[in-house]
Short mmCIF file of C-alpha atoms in Angstrom, two decimals:
data_model
loop_
_atom_site.label_atom_id
_atom_site.label_comp_id
_atom_site.label_asym_id
_atom_site.label_seq_id
_atom_site.Cartn_x
_atom_site.Cartn_y
_atom_site.Cartn_z
CA MET A 299 118.78 92.13 62.56
CA TYR A 300 118.98 95.90 63.16
CA SER A 301 118.90 99.09 61.09
CA ARG A 302 120.04 102.66 61.68
CA TRP A 303 116.51 103.50 62.80
CA ASP A 304 116.97 101.07 65.67
CA ALA A 305 119.94 103.09 66.89
CA LEU A 306 117.77 106.21 66.97
CA LEU A 307 114.92 104.44 68.76
CA ALA A 308 117.32 102.88 71.26
CA ALA A 309 118.82 106.31 71.97
CA PHE A 310 115.32 107.73 72.42
CA VAL A 311 114.48 105.00 74.93
CA PHE A 312 117.72 105.69 76.81
CA VAL A 313 117.04 109.43 77.08
CA VAL A 314 113.46 108.94 78.29
CA ALA A 315 114.50 106.34 80.87
CA LEU A 316 117.39 108.48 82.11
CA ALA A 317 115.10 111.49 82.57
CA VAL A 318 112.60 109.40 84.55
CA ASN A 319 115.32 107.91 86.76
CA LEU A 320 117.13 111.19 87.43
CA HIS A 321 113.84 112.85 88.36
CA SER A 322 113.53 110.44 91.31
CA VAL A 323 117.10 110.77 92.60
CA PRO A 324 116.41 113.67 95.01
CA THR A 325 113.17 112.19 96.36
CA THR A 326 114.07 108.52 96.89
CA GLU A 327 114.09 107.73 100.60
CA PHE A 328 117.54 106.98 102.03
CA HIS A 329 118.27 103.30 102.66
CA ARG A 330 121.05 102.32 105.03
CA ASP A 331 122.43 99.85 102.47
CA GLU A 332 123.38 102.85 100.36
CA ALA A 333 125.86 103.90 103.03
CA ARG A 334 127.67 100.58 102.77
CA TRP A 335 127.74 100.63 98.98
CA ILE A 336 129.21 104.12 98.92
CA HIS A 337 131.73 103.11 101.60
CA ARG A 338 132.80 100.20 99.41
CA ALA A 339 133.50 102.57 96.50
CA ARG A 340 137.09 102.43 97.77
CA PHE A 341 137.25 98.89 96.35
CA LEU A 342 138.12 100.56 93.04
CA GLU A 343 141.18 102.19 94.57
CA GLN A 344 142.21 98.97 96.30
CA ALA A 345 141.92 97.06 93.01
CA ALA A 346 145.26 98.65 92.09
CA ASN A 347 146.82 96.42 94.78
CA PRO A 348 144.91 93.14 94.34
CA THR A 349 147.32 91.11 96.47
CA GLY A 350 147.39 93.61 99.32
CA PRO A 351 146.05 93.17 102.85
CA TYR A 352 142.76 94.89 102.05
CA TRP A 353 141.53 91.78 100.21
CA ARG A 354 142.10 89.40 103.10
CA GLU A 355 139.08 87.54 104.42
CA SER A 356 136.68 89.86 106.24
CA GLU A 357 132.97 90.61 106.31
CA LEU A 358 133.63 93.68 104.17
CA VAL A 359 135.16 91.86 101.20
CA ILE A 360 133.20 88.61 101.45
CA GLY A 361 129.85 90.27 102.13
CA GLN A 362 129.26 91.20 98.49
CA PRO A 363 131.07 90.46 95.23
CA PRO A 364 132.96 93.58 94.16
CA LEU A 365 131.53 94.73 90.83
CA GLY A 366 128.78 96.88 92.35
CA SER A 367 131.39 98.57 94.52
CA PHE A 368 133.66 99.14 91.52
CA LEU A 369 130.70 100.73 89.75
CA MET A 370 130.02 103.06 92.67
CA GLY A 371 133.67 104.12 92.71
CA LEU A 372 133.77 104.71 88.98
CA GLY A 373 130.56 106.72 89.11
CA LEU A 374 131.92 108.93 91.89
CA LEU A 375 135.19 109.58 90.06
CA LEU A 376 133.47 110.41 86.76
CA GLN A 377 131.36 113.00 88.57
CA GLY A 378 134.30 114.71 90.25
CA ARG A 379 134.07 113.01 93.64
CA ASP A 380 136.79 110.96 95.34
CA LEU A 381 136.88 107.48 96.85
CA HIS A 382 137.42 108.62 100.44
CA THR A 383 133.81 108.29 101.45
CA ASN A 384 131.93 107.62 104.69
CA GLY A 385 132.83 105.02 107.29
CA TYR A 386 131.38 101.52 107.44
CA TYR A 387 127.70 101.73 108.45
CA ASP A 388 127.11 99.49 111.49
CA PHE A 389 123.70 97.82 111.29
CA HIS A 390 123.79 97.10 115.02
CA TYR A 391 123.18 100.79 115.69
CA GLY A 392 120.69 103.32 114.44
CA GLN A 393 121.12 106.12 111.95
CA ASP A 394 121.82 108.77 114.58
CA TRP A 395 124.70 106.74 116.06
CA ASN A 396 126.16 106.12 112.60
CA ALA A 397 125.82 109.81 111.74
CA ARG A 398 127.82 110.76 114.83
CA HIS A 399 130.57 108.32 113.85
CA GLY A 400 130.85 109.54 110.26
CA ASN A 401 129.16 106.53 108.67
CA LEU A 402 126.52 108.40 106.67
CA PRO A 403 127.47 109.36 103.10
CA ASP A 404 128.02 112.95 102.10
CA PRO A 405 124.87 114.18 100.30
CA LEU A 406 126.92 114.92 97.18
CA ASP A 407 128.37 111.40 97.21
CA LEU A 408 124.90 109.95 97.68
CA GLU A 409 123.47 111.87 94.72
CA ALA A 410 126.44 110.96 92.52
CA ALA A 411 126.09 107.26 93.37
CA ARG A 412 122.37 107.38 92.68
CA ARG A 413 122.90 109.13 89.35
CA THR A 414 125.30 106.34 88.42
CA ASN A 415 122.52 103.80 88.79
CA SER A 416 120.16 106.08 86.88
CA VAL A 417 122.43 105.64 83.88
CA VAL A 418 122.51 101.88 84.47
CA GLY A 419 118.71 101.79 84.59
CA ALA A 420 118.51 103.71 81.33
CA LEU A 421 120.91 101.22 79.73
CA ILE A 422 118.62 98.40 80.87
CA ALA A 423 115.65 100.03 79.14
CA MET A 424 117.67 100.54 75.96
CA THR A 425 118.79 96.90 76.02
CA ILE A 426 115.20 95.72 76.45
CA TYR A 427 114.33 97.63 73.29
CA LEU A 428 117.17 95.95 71.40
CA ILE A 429 116.17 92.49 72.67
CA GLY A 430 112.52 92.96 71.73
CA ARG A 431 113.49 94.34 68.34
CA GLY A 432 115.81 91.43 67.68
CA LEU A 433 113.24 88.86 68.74
CA LEU A 434 110.30 90.31 66.82
CA ASN A 435 109.97 93.95 65.74
CA PRO A 436 110.43 97.56 66.94
CA VAL A 437 106.98 97.64 68.53
CA ALA A 438 107.93 94.71 70.76
CA GLY A 439 111.06 96.58 71.82
CA LEU A 440 109.29 99.88 72.50
CA ALA A 441 106.47 98.18 74.38
CA GLY A 442 108.95 96.23 76.49
CA ALA A 443 110.80 99.42 77.39
CA ALA A 444 107.48 101.11 78.21
CA LEU A 445 106.64 98.28 80.60
CA LEU A 446 109.93 98.83 82.44
CA ILE A 447 110.69 102.57 82.48
CA PRO A 448 107.77 103.80 84.64
CA HIS A 449 107.60 100.68 86.81
CA ALA A 450 107.96 101.63 90.47
CA LEU A 451 110.58 98.94 91.16
CA SER A 452 112.71 100.00 88.21
CA VAL A 453 112.50 103.69 89.12
CA TYR A 454 113.36 102.95 92.75
CA LEU A 455 116.39 100.76 92.05
CA SER A 456 117.57 103.16 89.31
CA SER A 457 117.61 106.05 91.78
CA LEU A 458 119.23 104.15 94.66
CA ALA A 459 122.92 103.48 95.30
CA GLY A 460 123.47 99.72 95.11
CA SER A 461 124.25 96.75 92.89
CA ASP A 462 120.78 95.50 91.95
CA ALA A 463 120.61 97.57 88.76
CA ILE A 464 124.00 96.46 87.42
CA VAL A 465 123.19 92.75 87.77
CA ALA A 466 119.95 93.25 85.83
CA LEU A 467 121.86 95.13 83.13
CA LEU A 468 124.41 92.35 82.81
CA VAL A 469 121.65 89.74 82.50
CA ALA A 470 120.00 91.83 79.77
CA TRP A 471 123.33 92.27 78.00
CA ALA A 472 123.94 88.52 78.27
CA ALA A 473 120.59 87.82 76.60
CA LEU A 474 121.45 90.24 73.79
CA ALA A 475 124.96 88.80 73.43
CA ALA A 476 123.50 85.28 73.27
CA MET A 477 121.23 86.40 70.43
CA PHE A 478 124.21 87.79 68.50
CA LEU A 479 126.16 84.59 69.15
CA ALA A 480 123.33 82.47 67.76
CA GLN A 481 123.11 84.74 64.72
CA ARG A 482 126.81 84.26 63.96
CA PRO A 483 128.70 81.85 66.24
CA THR A 484 132.22 83.28 66.48
CA TRP A 485 134.72 82.80 69.28
CA ALA A 486 134.82 86.53 69.96
CA ARG A 487 131.08 86.60 70.59
CA ALA A 488 131.31 83.52 72.78
CA VAL A 489 134.04 85.11 74.89
CA LEU A 490 131.95 88.28 75.21
CA LEU A 491 128.97 86.28 76.49
CA GLY A 492 131.18 84.39 78.95
CA VAL A 493 132.70 87.64 80.23
CA LEU A 494 129.24 89.15 80.76
CA LEU A 495 128.13 86.11 82.74
CA GLY A 496 131.30 86.24 84.83
CA LEU A 497 130.82 89.95 85.53
CA GLY A 498 127.20 89.21 86.41
CA GLY A 499 128.49 86.77 89.01
CA SER A 500 130.83 89.47 90.25
CA ALA A 501 127.77 91.64 90.85
CA LYS A 502 125.30 89.18 92.42
CA LEU A 503 126.48 85.57 91.87
CA SER A 504 123.28 84.22 90.28
CA PRO A 505 124.19 84.94 86.61
CA LEU A 506 127.06 82.47 86.96
CA GLY A 507 124.43 79.75 87.12
CA LEU A 508 123.34 80.55 83.58
CA VAL A 509 126.40 78.78 82.20
CA ALA A 510 124.77 75.43 83.09
CA PRO A 511 121.73 75.56 80.76
CA LEU A 512 123.75 77.27 78.03
CA ALA A 513 126.51 74.65 78.17
CA ALA A 514 123.89 71.87 78.23
CA ALA A 515 122.36 73.37 75.10
CA GLY A 516 125.86 73.39 73.63
CA LEU A 517 126.20 69.64 74.13
CA VAL A 518 122.92 69.03 72.31
CA LEU A 519 123.98 71.31 69.46
CA ILE A 520 127.35 69.58 69.13
CA TRP A 521 125.54 66.26 68.81
CA ARG A 522 123.27 67.72 66.13
CA GLY A 523 126.24 69.12 64.27
CA TRP A 524 127.98 65.75 64.39
CA ARG A 525 124.94 63.94 62.97
CA GLY A 526 124.20 66.34 60.10
CA THR A 527 126.13 67.67 57.13
CA ASP A 528 124.04 70.61 55.94
CA ALA A 529 124.58 74.29 56.72
CA ALA A 530 122.17 74.20 59.67
CA ALA A 531 124.08 71.33 61.24
CA GLN A 532 127.39 73.12 60.74
CA HIS A 533 125.93 76.22 62.40
CA ASP A 534 124.63 74.21 65.36
CA GLY A 535 127.92 72.39 65.79
CA ALA A 536 129.93 75.61 65.77
CA LEU A 537 127.52 77.24 68.20
CA GLY A 538 127.60 74.21 70.48
CA TRP A 539 131.38 74.29 70.89
CA ARG A 540 131.27 77.97 71.69
CA LEU A 541 128.53 77.52 74.29
CA LEU A 542 130.62 74.77 75.85
CA ALA A 543 133.41 77.31 76.36
CA LEU A 544 131.22 79.58 78.50
CA PRO A 545 131.86 77.95 81.92
CA PRO A 546 135.66 78.42 81.91
CA VAL A 547 135.43 81.93 80.46
CA ALA A 548 132.80 83.01 83.00
CA ALA A 549 134.70 81.42 85.89
CA ALA A 550 137.98 83.06 84.86
CA THR A 551 136.27 86.46 84.57
CA PHE A 552 134.61 86.07 87.96
CA ILE A 553 137.86 85.13 89.68
CA ALA A 554 139.90 87.82 87.90
CA SER A 555 137.44 90.50 89.02
CA TYR A 556 137.50 89.44 92.69
CA PRO A 557 140.99 89.63 94.28
CA PHE A 558 139.69 88.03 97.48
CA LEU A 559 139.43 84.73 95.58
CA TRP A 560 142.94 84.69 94.16
CA PRO A 561 144.80 82.81 96.93
CA ASP A 562 142.35 79.87 96.76
CA PRO A 563 139.77 80.31 93.98
CA ILE A 564 137.78 77.14 94.62
CA GLY A 565 137.93 77.16 98.41
CA ARG A 566 137.15 80.85 98.77
CA THR A 567 134.34 80.66 96.21
CA LEU A 568 132.76 77.92 98.32
CA ASP A 569 133.27 80.09 101.41
CA LEU A 570 131.57 82.96 99.59
CA LEU A 571 128.60 80.80 98.63
CA ARG A 572 128.22 79.55 102.19
CA PHE A 573 128.43 83.09 103.56
CA ARG A 574 125.83 84.42 101.12
CA THR A 575 123.50 81.49 101.80
CA LEU A 576 123.83 82.02 105.55
CA GLU A 577 123.24 85.75 105.18
CA MET A 578 120.10 85.20 103.10
CA THR A 579 118.82 82.65 105.63
CA ASN A 580 119.52 85.02 108.51
CA GLN A 581 117.58 87.76 106.75
CA GLY A 582 114.57 85.48 106.66
CA ASN A 583 115.03 84.54 110.31
CA ILE A 584 115.47 88.12 111.52
CA TRP A 585 112.41 89.35 109.63
CA GLY A 586 110.09 86.40 110.11
CA ASP A 587 107.34 87.76 107.91
CA LEU A 588 109.85 88.02 105.06
CA LYS A 589 111.11 84.44 105.33
CA ILE A 590 110.57 82.42 102.16
CA ASP A 591 109.79 78.72 102.45
CA GLY A 592 110.87 77.30 99.13
CA PRO A 593 110.37 78.08 95.44
CA VAL A 594 106.56 77.96 95.52
CA ASP A 595 106.50 80.57 98.27
CA ALA A 596 109.06 82.63 96.34
CA ALA A 597 106.88 82.55 93.22
CA GLY A 598 103.94 83.73 95.30
CA ARG A 599 105.98 86.63 96.71
CA ILE A 600 107.01 87.60 93.18
CA TYR A 601 103.36 87.63 92.15
CA ASN A 602 102.61 89.88 95.10
CA TRP A 603 105.29 92.42 94.17
CA LEU A 604 104.79 92.41 90.39
CA GLY A 605 101.11 91.49 90.18
CA VAL A 606 99.54 93.17 93.21
CA VAL A 607 101.76 95.95 94.56
CA ASP A 608 103.12 97.40 91.30
CA SER A 609 101.92 97.19 87.71
CA VAL A 610 102.46 99.60 84.83
CA THR A 611 99.43 98.50 82.82
CA GLY A 612 97.23 98.15 85.89
CA GLU A 613 98.05 101.64 87.10
CA ALA A 614 97.60 103.11 83.61
CA ILE A 615 94.16 101.55 83.17
CA GLY A 616 93.18 102.54 86.70
CA ASN A 617 94.16 106.15 86.07
CA VAL A 618 91.88 106.18 83.02
CA THR A 619 88.88 104.45 84.61
CA GLN A 620 88.98 106.18 87.99
CA PRO A 621 87.78 109.61 86.71
CA LEU A 622 84.93 107.75 85.01
CA GLY A 623 83.80 106.33 88.33
CA ILE A 624 84.88 102.80 87.41
CA ALA A 625 86.88 100.92 90.05
CA PHE A 626 89.00 98.80 87.74
CA ARG A 627 92.74 98.55 88.28
CA PRO A 628 94.00 95.20 86.91
CA MET A 629 97.35 94.99 88.69
CA TRP A 630 97.72 91.41 87.46
CA LEU A 631 97.87 92.50 83.82
CA ASP A 632 101.65 92.98 83.64
CA LEU A 633 102.22 89.38 84.69
CA ALA A 634 99.47 88.11 82.40
CA LEU A 635 101.17 89.83 79.47
CA ALA A 636 104.52 88.37 80.57
CA VAL A 637 103.09 84.84 80.62
CA MET A 638 101.54 85.28 77.17
CA GLY A 639 104.80 86.70 75.89
CA ALA A 640 106.75 83.80 77.36
CA VAL A 641 104.49 81.42 75.44
CA ILE A 642 105.14 83.42 72.27
CA LEU A 643 108.90 83.30 72.86
CA LEU A 644 108.73 79.57 73.54
CA GLY A 645 106.82 79.08 70.30
CA LEU A 646 109.41 81.07 68.36
CA ALA A 647 112.19 79.06 69.99
CA VAL A 648 110.54 75.77 69.04
CA ARG A 649 109.90 76.95 65.49
CA HIS A 650 113.44 78.19 64.88
CA GLY A 651 115.31 75.53 66.84
CA LEU A 652 117.69 75.31 69.78
CA GLY A 653 120.47 77.08 67.91
CA SER A 654 118.41 80.20 67.24
CA ARG A 655 118.54 83.59 68.91
CA TRP A 656 115.04 83.01 70.27
CA SER A 657 116.13 79.87 72.10
CA LEU A 658 119.27 81.38 73.60
CA ALA A 659 117.42 84.50 74.75
CA LEU A 660 114.83 82.23 76.35
CA LEU A 661 117.53 80.23 78.14
CA VAL A 662 119.14 83.36 79.58
CA LEU A 663 115.96 85.15 80.66
CA ALA A 664 114.06 82.12 81.92
CA GLY A 665 117.20 80.74 83.53
CA GLU A 666 117.77 83.92 85.53
CA VAL A 667 114.14 83.98 86.67
CA ALA A 668 114.47 80.36 87.81
CA LEU A 669 117.71 81.14 89.68
CA VAL A 670 116.09 84.08 91.47
CA ILE A 671 113.13 81.93 92.52
CA ALA A 672 115.37 79.09 93.67
CA GLY A 673 117.75 81.36 95.58
CA MET A 674 115.32 83.68 97.37
CA ARG A 675 115.35 83.27 101.14
CA ALA A 676 113.96 86.68 102.12
CA ASP A 677 111.17 88.69 100.54
CA PHE A 678 113.05 91.80 99.40
CA SER A 679 111.71 93.35 96.21
CA ARG A 680 115.16 94.57 95.16
CA TYR A 681 116.07 91.00 94.17
CA LEU A 682 113.40 91.03 91.47
CA LEU A 683 114.77 93.49 88.92
CA PRO A 684 116.06 90.69 86.63
CA VAL A 685 112.58 89.15 86.81
CA LEU A 686 111.09 92.51 85.85
CA VAL A 687 113.46 92.66 82.87
CA ALA A 688 112.22 89.26 81.66
CA ASN A 689 108.61 90.35 82.23
CA ALA A 690 109.12 93.51 80.19
CA VAL A 691 110.73 91.66 77.28
CA CYS A 692 107.97 89.03 77.18
CA GLY A 693 105.19 91.56 77.66
CA GLY A 694 106.56 93.59 74.79
CA LEU A 695 106.33 90.55 72.51
CA VAL A 696 102.55 90.49 72.99
CA PHE A 697 102.25 94.02 71.64
CA GLY A 698 104.66 93.15 68.85
CA VAL A 699 102.48 90.24 67.75
CA LEU A 700 99.34 92.37 67.92
CA TRP A 701 101.06 94.97 65.75
CA GLN A 702 101.98 92.31 63.20
CA LEU A 703 98.39 91.03 63.08
CA VAL A 704 96.99 94.52 62.57
CA ALA A 705 99.63 95.35 59.94
CA ARG A 706 98.86 92.16 58.00
CA ARG A 707 95.14 92.86 58.16
CA VAL A 708 95.63 96.40 56.87
CA ALA A 709 97.98 95.21 54.12
CA TRP A 710 95.48 92.53 53.07
CA ALA A 711 92.66 95.08 53.00
CA ARG A 712 94.73 97.40 50.80
CA ARG A 713 95.62 94.61 48.39
CA SER A 714 92.05 93.37 47.96
CA PRO A 715 90.77 96.31 45.83
CA LEU A 716 93.87 96.09 43.65
CA ALA A 717 93.34 92.39 43.16
CA GLN A 718 89.70 93.07 42.34
CA ALA A 719 90.68 95.67 39.73
CA ASP A 720 93.26 93.41 38.10
CA ARG A 721 90.94 90.40 37.90
CA PRO A 722 89.55 89.75 34.38
CA PRO A 723 85.77 90.35 34.18
CA LEU A 724 83.33 87.48 34.28
CA ALA A 725 80.65 87.07 31.61
CA ASN A 726 78.48 90.21 31.39
CA GLU A 727 80.49 91.81 34.32
CA GLY A 728 81.28 95.42 33.59
CA VAL A 729 79.86 95.14 30.12
CA THR A 730 76.88 97.17 28.99
CA VAL A 731 74.17 94.89 27.72
#
């Protein structure tokens, strides 16, 4: 599925994305959420005592799953900082009050935390290349990365301290791991996919929901494997059993990563879900203009952010046409490409079957988009990075298909003269009369 050239291209994508993200670190406007994420970097230190009093029920430990906080702590330590950061930022008071009480992060801690997410954002871009390459060809991967790297939302969340980038990375990794699992269904690859989904839940909960469509696909594949006897049926049966193992593996990973859940995994997980649902609802109530009334409204808000406010292709075309005096800036083009690419991916999935890498990638990416739409209660663009990842992958497929069509046309044109030369002459053709 990959060659050594893909490693070089993936590394190139990573370096370019990292440079773009790091360039924005000093200029990104401070967000008060960053103060809380940097404060929670101490979660990493407290993980050494998972049964200690720190993990008792409180707004601090139930407010967010811990993986993003672990990431912030690890990033600080790797850059020579410590985990004794600022105090807990109180949203009931303004920035001046919190500054007086030591709740603003040290500028060096802030930059280190932001640089951590710059690396995460670069890994997302690299993974998009690998997904596009595995689904179609290198052009699809490069185009997908190009649709993500300069996107304003990607640059912003990759130069901000928080957990939104890591959840998008884990979703992208899960899609790639699902492709590898479909290619060769081993238990090791199944466990890896389950762990990634569990860690995704430990970052933002929603990736845990992906075990449902994947396990459902597993049941269908087991049935197919039971009915058939050929190699394809054996492959589908083996893959089906491994997909059916994802829910327990993901759940175990999620619980193991979150010491707060250990005393009562089921009860406290339900408490966590209720708390997060209430918090999302309160966000919509506090900021009335941001309240989302159902999935249709959520889809409309996504269109606004990714099809009106920000667009890589729309901005690029506008920058070319504006000096020519032409007012044409098709901000909708990114989403149009994503829809066309989704149709291409669906067609590939249908052609190659449910047990193919195309189908499993589709289940992961489309499933995460559906979960984001279903779960949105407040119109915050930072929730949309996984959607942007899916858009970039699908948009890249359009360019990959166009490249294939052009390459075939060129190859056909080159072969035609050779075929003409090799063809035996007709009567009187090429013969002097």
